[in-house]
PDB file of C-alpha atoms in Angstrom:
ATOM      1  CA  MET A   1      82.037  63.362  67.318  1.00 46.00           C
ATOM      2  CA  ARG A   2      82.642  61.480  70.563  1.00 46.00           C
ATOM      3  CA  GLY A   3      86.299  61.143  69.625  1.00 45.00           C
ATOM      4  CA  LEU A   4      86.631  64.899  69.122  1.00 39.00           C
ATOM      5  CA  ILE A   5      84.959  65.569  72.472  1.00 43.00           C
ATOM      6  CA  ALA A   6      87.255  63.116  74.244  1.00 43.00           C
ATOM      7  CA  LEU A   7      90.314  64.691  72.572  1.00 37.00           C
ATOM      8  CA  ALA A   8      89.214  68.170  73.643  1.00 41.00           C
ATOM      9  CA  MET A   9      88.714  66.977  77.220  1.00 42.00           C
ATOM     10  CA  LEU A  10      92.158  65.376  77.207  1.00 36.00           C
ATOM     11  CA  LEU A  11      93.811  68.542  75.903  1.00 38.00           C
ATOM     12  CA  SER A  12      92.053  70.610  78.563  1.00 44.00           C
ATOM     13  CA  ALA A  13      93.202  68.255  81.291  1.00 40.00           C
ATOM     14  CA  LEU A  14      96.775  68.416  80.041  1.00 41.00           C
ATOM     15  CA  ALA A  15      96.656  72.216  79.860  1.00 42.00           C
ATOM     16  CA  LEU A  16      95.533  72.717  83.438  1.00 40.00           C
ATOM     17  CA  PRO A  17      98.823  71.781  85.162  1.00 41.00           C
ATOM     18  CA  GLY A  18     100.717  74.060  82.783  1.00 41.00           C
ATOM     19  CA  ALA A  19      98.744  77.054  84.004  1.00 45.00           C
ATOM     20  CA  ALA A  20      99.954  76.408  87.551  1.00 51.00           C
ATOM     21  CA  GLN A  21     103.534  75.422  86.791  1.00 79.00           C
ATOM     22  CA  GLU A  22     104.806  78.441  88.735  1.00 89.00           C
ATOM     23  CA  GLU A  23     103.386  79.555  92.061  1.00 92.00           C
ATOM     24  CA  ILE A  24     104.309  82.103  94.721  1.00 95.00           C
ATOM     25  CA  VAL A  25     105.362  81.109  98.224  1.00 94.00           C
ATOM     26  CA  ALA A  26     105.710  84.259 100.347  1.00 95.00           C
ATOM     27  CA  ASP A  27     105.554  85.716 103.839  1.00 94.00           C
ATOM     28  CA  LEU A  28     105.771  89.034 105.713  1.00 96.00           C
ATOM     29  CA  SER A  29     108.177  90.152 108.431  1.00 94.00           C
ATOM     30  CA  GLN A  30     105.123  90.945 110.586  1.00 94.00           C
ATOM     31  CA  ARG A  31     101.429  90.160 110.403  1.00 93.00           C
ATOM     32  CA  GLN A  32     100.317  92.926 112.753  1.00 92.00           C
ATOM     33  CA  VAL A  33     101.325  96.573 113.050  1.00 92.00           C
ATOM     34  CA  PRO A  34     100.393  97.987 116.470  1.00 90.00           C
ATOM     35  CA  ILE A  35      99.678 101.726 116.598  1.00 85.00           C
ATOM     36  CA  THR A  36     100.693 103.230 119.924  1.00 81.00           C
ATOM     37  CA  ALA A  37     101.082 106.815 121.187  1.00 75.00           C
ATOM     38  CA  ASP A  38     104.712 106.934 120.059  1.00 78.00           C
ATOM     39  CA  PHE A  39     104.201 105.137 116.739  1.00 84.00           C
ATOM     40  CA  ASP A  40     106.327 106.876 114.099  1.00 87.00           C
ATOM     41  CA  GLY A  41     106.099 104.365 111.276  1.00 90.00           C
ATOM     42  CA  SER A  42     107.441 100.924 110.570  1.00 92.00           C
ATOM     43  CA  GLU A  43     109.090  98.856 107.870  1.00 95.00           C
ATOM     44  CA  LEU A  44     107.418  95.850 106.307  1.00 96.00           C
ATOM     45  CA  ILE A  45     109.703  93.275 104.691  1.00 96.00           C
ATOM     46  CA  LEU A  46     108.182  90.998 102.076  1.00 96.00           C
ATOM     47  CA  TYR A  47     110.023  87.924 100.859  1.00 95.00           C
ATOM     48  CA  GLY A  48     109.315  84.689  99.080  1.00 95.00           C
ATOM     49  CA  ALA A  49     110.151  82.291  96.295  1.00 96.00           C
ATOM     50  CA  VAL A  50     108.782  80.958  93.034  1.00 94.00           C
ATOM     51  CA  LYS A  51     107.699  77.332  93.252  1.00 92.00           C
ATOM     52  CA  ARG A  52     107.932  75.667  89.865  1.00 88.00           C
ATOM     53  CA  GLU A  53     107.551  72.262  88.267  1.00 83.00           C
ATOM     54  CA  THR A  54     109.449  73.078  85.082  1.00 80.00           C
ATOM     55  CA  PRO A  55     112.954  74.402  84.369  1.00 81.00           C
ATOM     56  CA  ILE A  56     113.550  78.145  84.490  1.00 81.00           C
ATOM     57  CA  SER A  57     112.743  79.827  81.184  1.00 77.00           C
ATOM     58  CA  ILE A  58     115.664  81.848  79.835  1.00 75.00           C
ATOM     59  CA  THR A  59     113.844  83.344  76.845  1.00 78.00           C
ATOM     60  CA  GLU A  60     110.770  84.468  78.835  1.00 83.00           C
ATOM     61  CA  PRO A  61     111.946  85.682  82.263  1.00 91.00           C
ATOM     62  CA  LEU A  62     109.601  86.266  85.163  1.00 94.00           C
ATOM     63  CA  SER A  63     108.988  89.554  86.953  1.00 96.00           C
ATOM     64  CA  VAL A  64     107.485  90.298  90.357  1.00 97.00           C
ATOM     65  CA  ILE A  65     105.027  93.015  91.423  1.00 98.00           C
ATOM     66  CA  ILE A  66     103.998  93.564  95.056  1.00 98.00           C
ATOM     67  CA  THR A  67     101.208  95.860  96.225  1.00 98.00           C
ATOM     68  CA  VAL A  68     100.172  96.834  99.751  1.00 98.00           C
ATOM     69  CA  ALA A  69      96.712  98.418  99.906  1.00 97.00           C
ATOM     70  CA  GLY A  70      95.036  99.966 102.934  1.00 96.00           C
ATOM     71  CA  PRO A  71      91.262 100.229 103.501  1.00 96.00           C
ATOM     72  CA  SER A  72      89.452 102.110 100.739  1.00 95.00           C
ATOM     73  CA  LYS A  73      86.810 104.792 101.213  1.00 92.00           C
ATOM     74  CA  PRO A  74      85.210 107.676  99.278  1.00 91.00           C
ATOM     75  CA  VAL A  75      87.211 110.903  99.175  1.00 88.00           C
ATOM     76  CA  THR A  76      86.037 114.400  98.265  1.00 84.00           C
ATOM     77  CA  VAL A  77      88.667 116.520  96.504  1.00 83.00           C
ATOM     78  CA  ARG A  78      88.078 120.275  96.332  1.00 78.00           C
ATOM     79  CA  ARG A  79      89.695 122.919  94.185  1.00 77.00           C
ATOM     80  CA  LYS A  80      90.652 126.261  95.707  1.00 70.00           C
ATOM     81  CA  GLU A  81      90.631 129.424  93.625  1.00 68.00           C
ATOM     82  CA  LYS A  82      91.412 133.013  94.493  1.00 62.00           C
ATOM     83  CA  VAL A  83      88.265 135.131  94.261  1.00 68.00           C
ATOM     84  CA  ALA A  84      88.417 138.833  95.201  1.00 64.00           C
ATOM     85  CA  GLY A  85      91.707 138.228  96.971  1.00 68.00           C
ATOM     86  CA  ILE A  86      90.339 135.333  99.070  1.00 70.00           C
ATOM     87  CA  TRP A  87      91.050 131.641  98.549  1.00 68.00           C
ATOM     88  CA  ILE A  88      87.755 129.715  98.517  1.00 66.00           C
ATOM     89  CA  ASN A  89      86.595 126.227  97.543  1.00 63.00           C
ATOM     90  CA  THR A  90      85.031 126.173  94.089  1.00 68.00           C
ATOM     91  CA  ASP A  91      84.634 122.854  92.245  1.00 71.00           C
ATOM     92  CA  SER A  92      84.679 119.505  94.009  1.00 75.00           C
ATOM     93  CA  VAL A  93      84.726 115.884  92.853  1.00 80.00           C
ATOM     94  CA  GLU A  94      83.869 112.853  94.970  1.00 81.00           C
ATOM     95  CA  ILE A  95      86.148 109.938  94.210  1.00 86.00           C
ATOM     96  CA  ASP A  96      84.169 106.749  94.754  1.00 86.00           C
ATOM     97  CA  SER A  97      86.922 104.697  96.342  1.00 91.00           C
ATOM     98  CA  ALA A  98      90.568 105.399  97.108  1.00 95.00           C
ATOM     99  CA  PRO A  99      92.914 103.329  99.292  1.00 96.00           C
ATOM    100  CA  SER A 100      94.084 105.089 102.445  1.00 96.00           C
ATOM    101  CA  PHE A 101      97.553 103.661 101.758  1.00 97.00           C
ATOM    102  CA  TYR A 102      98.990 102.137  98.604  1.00 98.00           C
ATOM    103  CA  ALA A 103     102.496 100.992  97.813  1.00 98.00           C
ATOM    104  CA  ILE A 104     103.640  99.212  94.681  1.00 98.00           C
ATOM    105  CA  ALA A 105     107.087  97.670  94.269  1.00 98.00           C
ATOM    106  CA  THR A 106     108.386  95.967  91.129  1.00 98.00           C
ATOM    107  CA  SER A 107     111.426  94.007  90.051  1.00 97.00           C
ATOM    108  CA  ARG A 108     111.623  96.040  86.827  1.00 96.00           C
ATOM    109  CA  PRO A 109     109.889  99.212  85.539  1.00 97.00           C
ATOM    110  CA  LEU A 110     106.152  98.600  85.559  1.00 97.00           C
ATOM    111  CA  ASN A 111     105.536  99.437  81.888  1.00 95.00           C
ATOM    112  CA  GLN A 112     108.062  96.772  80.907  1.00 96.00           C
ATOM    113  CA  ILE A 113     106.440  93.947  82.877  1.00 97.00           C
ATOM    114  CA  LEU A 114     102.703  94.734  82.791  1.00 97.00           C
ATOM    115  CA  SER A 115     100.434  95.625  79.883  1.00 97.00           C
ATOM    116  CA  ASP A 116      97.699  98.256  80.116  1.00 96.00           C
ATOM    117  CA  THR A 117      95.083  95.546  79.627  1.00 96.00           C
ATOM    118  CA  GLU A 118      96.379  93.511  82.564  1.00 97.00           C
ATOM    119  CA  ASP A 119      96.644  96.653  84.682  1.00 97.00           C
ATOM    120  CA  LEU A 120      93.007  97.451  83.913  1.00 95.00           C
ATOM    121  CA  ARG A 121      91.985  93.896  84.797  1.00 95.00           C
ATOM    122  CA  TYR A 122      93.847  93.587  88.096  1.00 96.00           C
ATOM    123  CA  LYS A 123      93.901  97.283  89.198  1.00 95.00           C
ATOM    124  CA  ILE A 124      97.627  97.172  90.037  1.00 97.00           C
ATOM    125  CA  SER A 125      99.044 100.645  89.377  1.00 97.00           C
ATOM    126  CA  ILE A 126      98.169 103.554  91.669  1.00 96.00           C
ATOM    127  CA  PRO A 127      95.809 105.292  89.171  1.00 94.00           C
ATOM    128  CA  ARG A 128      93.981 102.004  88.572  1.00 94.00           C
ATOM    129  CA  ALA A 129      93.631 101.356  92.316  1.00 95.00           C
ATOM    130  CA  ILE A 130      91.569 104.558  92.595  1.00 93.00           C
ATOM    131  CA  ARG A 131      87.974 104.247  91.395  1.00 87.00           C
ATOM    132  CA  SER A 132      86.295 107.421  90.183  1.00 76.00           C
ATOM    133  CA  VAL A 133      83.222 106.667  88.102  1.00 70.00           C
ATOM    134  CA  GLY A 134      81.655 110.049  87.498  1.00 64.00           C
ATOM    135  CA  ALA A 135      81.990 113.760  88.133  1.00 58.00           C
ATOM    136  CA  PRO A 136      79.683 116.805  87.914  1.00 57.00           C
ATOM    137  CA  GLN A 137      78.986 117.786  84.322  1.00 56.00           C
ATOM    138  CA  HIS A 138      80.398 121.289  84.814  1.00 57.00           C
ATOM    139  CA  VAL A 139      83.778 119.864  85.859  1.00 61.00           C
ATOM    140  CA  LEU A 140      85.554 119.221  82.577  1.00 60.00           C
ATOM    141  CA  ASP A 141      88.934 118.236  84.015  1.00 67.00           C
ATOM    142  CA  SER A 142      87.834 115.682  86.615  1.00 68.00           C
ATOM    143  CA  HIS A 143      90.997 113.636  86.081  1.00 78.00           C
ATOM    144  CA  GLU A 144      92.984 116.518  87.569  1.00 83.00           C
ATOM    145  CA  PHE A 145      91.237 115.928  90.896  1.00 82.00           C
ATOM    146  CA  THR A 146      92.437 112.328  90.913  1.00 86.00           C
ATOM    147  CA  ASN A 147      95.947 113.514  90.043  1.00 90.00           C
ATOM    148  CA  ALA A 148      95.773 116.027  92.903  1.00 89.00           C
ATOM    149  CA  LEU A 149      94.770 113.272  95.329  1.00 91.00           C
ATOM    150  CA  MET A 150      97.719 111.156  94.215  1.00 94.00           C
ATOM    151  CA  ARG A 151     100.123 114.088  94.632  1.00 94.00           C
ATOM    152  CA  ILE A 152      98.868 114.808  98.159  1.00 93.00           C
ATOM    153  CA  LYS A 153      99.033 111.154  99.163  1.00 95.00           C
ATOM    154  CA  ALA A 154     102.501 110.767  97.656  1.00 95.00           C
ATOM    155  CA  ALA A 155     103.750 113.843  99.530  1.00 95.00           C
ATOM    156  CA  ASN A 156     102.784 112.431 102.936  1.00 94.00           C
ATOM    157  CA  GLY A 157     104.018 108.916 102.174  1.00 94.00           C
ATOM    158  CA  SER A 158     100.588 107.317 101.822  1.00 96.00           C
ATOM    159  CA  TYR A 159     101.106 106.475  98.126  1.00 97.00           C
ATOM    160  CA  GLN A 160     104.432 104.965  97.124  1.00 97.00           C
ATOM    161  CA  ALA A 161     105.648 103.919  93.686  1.00 97.00           C
ATOM    162  CA  ARG A 162     108.847 101.887  94.073  1.00 96.00           C
ATOM    163  CA  PRO A 163     109.986 100.639  90.641  1.00 96.00           C
ATOM    164  CA  SER A 164     112.884  98.176  90.431  1.00 96.00           C
ATOM    165  CA  THR A 165     113.134  97.818  94.224  1.00 97.00           C
ATOM    166  CA  ILE A 166     112.400  94.087  94.410  1.00 97.00           C
ATOM    167  CA  ALA A 167     115.586  92.026  94.532  1.00 97.00           C
ATOM    168  CA  PHE A 168     114.873  88.971  92.364  1.00 95.00           C
ATOM    169  CA  PHE A 169     117.580  86.304  92.576  1.00 94.00           C
ATOM    170  CA  ASP A 170     117.921  83.645  89.861  1.00 91.00           C
ATOM    171  CA  GLN A 171     114.247  83.983  88.892  1.00 91.00           C
ATOM    172  CA  THR A 172     113.403  82.237  92.170  1.00 94.00           C
ATOM    173  CA  LEU A 173     113.978  84.223  95.391  1.00 96.00           C
ATOM    174  CA  PHE A 174     112.708  87.759  95.902  1.00 97.00           C
ATOM    175  CA  LYS A 175     112.688  90.345  98.659  1.00 97.00           C
ATOM    176  CA  THR A 176     111.734  93.966  99.183  1.00 97.00           C
ATOM    177  CA  ALA A 177     110.781  96.422 101.940  1.00 97.00           C
ATOM    178  CA  VAL A 178     107.909  98.889 102.184  1.00 96.00           C
ATOM    179  CA  THR A 179     107.957 101.879 104.536  1.00 95.00           C
ATOM    180  CA  LEU A 180     104.764 102.275 106.542  1.00 95.00           C
ATOM    181  CA  PRO A 181     104.288 105.940 107.559  1.00 94.00           C
ATOM    182  CA  ALA A 182     103.081 107.189 110.932  1.00 91.00           C
ATOM    183  CA  ASN A 183      99.710 108.299 109.521  1.00 91.00           C
ATOM    184  CA  LEU A 184      98.409 104.779 108.884  1.00 93.00           C
ATOM    185  CA  THR A 185      94.660 104.193 108.975  1.00 91.00           C
ATOM    186  CA  GLU A 186      93.502 101.360 111.194  1.00 90.00           C
ATOM    187  CA  GLY A 187      92.157  98.322 109.359  1.00 93.00           C
ATOM    188  CA  THR A 188      93.030  95.289 107.267  1.00 96.00           C
ATOM    189  CA  TYR A 189      95.679  95.854 104.593  1.00 97.00           C
ATOM    190  CA  LYS A 190      95.774  93.587 101.548  1.00 97.00           C
ATOM    191  CA  VAL A 191      99.196  92.461 100.355  1.00 97.00           C
ATOM    192  CA  THR A 192      99.190  91.023  96.831  1.00 97.00           C
ATOM    193  CA  LEU A 193     102.102  89.517  94.919  1.00 97.00           C
ATOM    194  CA  TYR A 194     101.978  88.999  91.151  1.00 97.00           C
ATOM    195  CA  LEU A 195     104.184  86.967  88.838  1.00 96.00           C
ATOM    196  CA  THR A 196     104.266  88.273  85.277  1.00 96.00           C
ATOM    197  CA  ARG A 197     105.735  87.001  82.037  1.00 95.00           C
ATOM    198  CA  ASP A 198     105.594  88.731  78.684  1.00 94.00           C
ATOM    199  CA  ARG A 199     103.669  91.568  80.435  1.00 96.00           C
ATOM    200  CA  GLN A 200     100.901  89.160  81.480  1.00 96.00           C
ATOM    201  CA  VAL A 201      99.947  88.096  85.013  1.00 97.00           C
ATOM    202  CA  ILE A 202     100.421  84.329  85.278  1.00 95.00           C
ATOM    203  CA  THR A 203      99.676  83.879  88.986  1.00 95.00           C
ATOM    204  CA  SER A 204      99.119  85.867  92.162  1.00 96.00           C
ATOM    205  CA  TYR A 205      99.120  85.446  95.933  1.00 96.00           C
ATOM    206  CA  THR A 206      97.229  87.537  98.517  1.00 96.00           C
ATOM    207  CA  THR A 207      97.566  87.811 102.273  1.00 96.00           C
ATOM    208  CA  ASN A 208      96.458  90.288 104.944  1.00 97.00           C
ATOM    209  CA  LEU A 209      98.236  92.654 107.305  1.00 96.00           C
ATOM    210  CA  ALA A 210      96.408  93.914 110.421  1.00 95.00           C
ATOM    211  CA  VAL A 211      96.988  97.532 111.453  1.00 93.00           C
ATOM    212  CA  GLN A 212      95.290  98.433 114.717  1.00 86.00           C
ATOM    213  CA  LYS A 213      95.537 100.696 117.717  1.00 78.00           C
ATOM    214  CA  VAL A 214      96.581  99.025 120.983  1.00 69.00           C
ATOM    215  CA  GLY A 215      96.548  99.918 124.674  1.00 56.00           C
ATOM    216  CA  LEU A 216      95.082 103.244 125.798  1.00 56.00           C
ATOM    217  CA  GLU A 217      94.841 104.526 122.221  1.00 56.00           C
ATOM    218  CA  ARG A 218      92.526 101.660 121.231  1.00 55.00           C
ATOM    219  CA  PHE A 219      90.399 102.119 124.374  1.00 50.00           C
ATOM    220  CA  LEU A 220      89.891 105.820 123.664  1.00 56.00           C
ATOM    221  CA  TYR A 221      89.249 105.174 119.963  1.00 56.00           C
ATOM    222  CA  ARG A 222      86.588 102.556 120.680  1.00 58.00           C
ATOM    223  CA  LEU A 223      85.048 104.735 123.404  1.00 51.00           C
ATOM    224  CA  ALA A 224      84.792 107.731 121.046  1.00 58.00           C
ATOM    225  CA  HIS A 225      83.077 105.657 118.348  1.00 59.00           C
ATOM    226  CA  ASP A 226      80.920 103.346 120.466  1.00 63.00           C
ATOM    227  CA  GLN A 227      79.949 105.729 123.299  1.00 62.00           C
ATOM    228  CA  PRO A 228      80.494 109.316 122.120  1.00 70.00           C
ATOM    229  CA  LEU A 229      78.485 110.798 125.036  1.00 66.00           C
ATOM    230  CA  VAL A 230      80.643 109.063 127.645  1.00 58.00           C
ATOM    231  CA  TYR A 231      83.781 110.056 125.713  1.00 56.00           C
ATOM    232  CA  GLY A 232      82.655 113.701 125.628  1.00 69.00           C
ATOM    233  CA  LEU A 233      81.868 113.767 129.365  1.00 65.00           C
ATOM    234  CA  LEU A 234      85.201 112.099 130.152  1.00 63.00           C
ATOM    235  CA  SER A 235      87.051 114.651 128.004  1.00 68.00           C
ATOM    236  CA  LEU A 236      85.228 117.493 129.771  1.00 71.00           C
ATOM    237  CA  PHE A 237      86.055 116.032 133.205  1.00 69.00           C
ATOM    238  CA  ILE A 238      89.731 115.659 132.313  1.00 72.00           C
ATOM    239  CA  ALA A 239      89.832 119.258 131.022  1.00 75.00           C
ATOM    240  CA  ILE A 240      88.253 120.550 134.248  1.00 78.00           C
ATOM    241  CA  VAL A 241      90.641 118.560 136.438  1.00 71.00           C
ATOM    242  CA  ALA A 242      93.645 119.668 134.394  1.00 71.00           C
ATOM    243  CA  GLY A 243      92.582 123.315 134.572  1.00 72.00           C
ATOM    244  CA  TRP A 244      91.939 123.140 138.330  1.00 74.00           C
ATOM    245  CA  GLY A 245      95.279 121.402 138.894  1.00 69.00           C
ATOM    246  CA  ALA A 246      97.197 123.999 136.900  1.00 71.00           C
ATOM    247  CA  SER A 247      95.449 126.803 138.782  1.00 72.00           C
ATOM    248  CA  ALA A 248      96.251 125.195 142.150  1.00 68.00           C
ATOM    249  CA  ILE A 249      99.921 124.784 141.256  1.00 74.00           C
ATOM    250  CA  PHE A 250     100.106 128.397 140.073  1.00 69.00           C
ATOM    251  CA  ARG A 251      98.558 129.665 143.344  1.00 70.00           C
ATOM    252  CA  TYR A 252     100.929 127.486 145.391  1.00 66.00           C
ATOM    253  CA  PHE A 253     104.058 128.896 143.761  1.00 68.00           C
ATOM    254  CA  LYS A 254     102.683 132.431 143.742  1.00 67.00           C
ATOM    255  CA  GLY A 255     101.836 132.326 147.461  1.00 59.00           C
TER     256      GLY A 255
END
């Protein structure tokens, strides 16, 4: 019995290095995205390499998946219907958690390099990144609300599916670019890189990207959230001064 236990321990010890034979070494073109008054979007370049201790496998090639996910929050999706000639909100579904921004890039079509089971486990594809647990019992097509959210987000550039856009050289070096739209939400964005083989995730690497307002925009944002009364009084004062100034200029040119 002791011999069998020792053999099992030896086999486990030998198997451990094999699980980490290939690792990801990666970096981003920028670690911070400053949002200013004239911010109209940016481009994030992601690049890296596969660190390995064994020769490159020819029969079982690697593939790369990269996701960029913004802060998640609950979202209420409403359906509009025409009633008596007027468009009104009827049914609504609250989606428990949806990323404000989500981009996924792959070295090959996703269904060829990732199984449904692995997608369910790691929440990699856009539908899996959205969590919607339940819906009102009278709403029989709740999945259509999630599809509507994805269509709206895709239309304004907040959700991006970019299949086969990762350049993967010699199963070692990789590079891709993700377009960051102007409507970014402030917060910490999670960048995750996956290596897959035979449609299974074999290793992953995660890093963060900071998106934040800077300068006057950040001051006003913090003032509005931390001291709303002061922000309201300041806005009122600026409006009064602007109105008085415009009136004075008009009287000057008129007289």
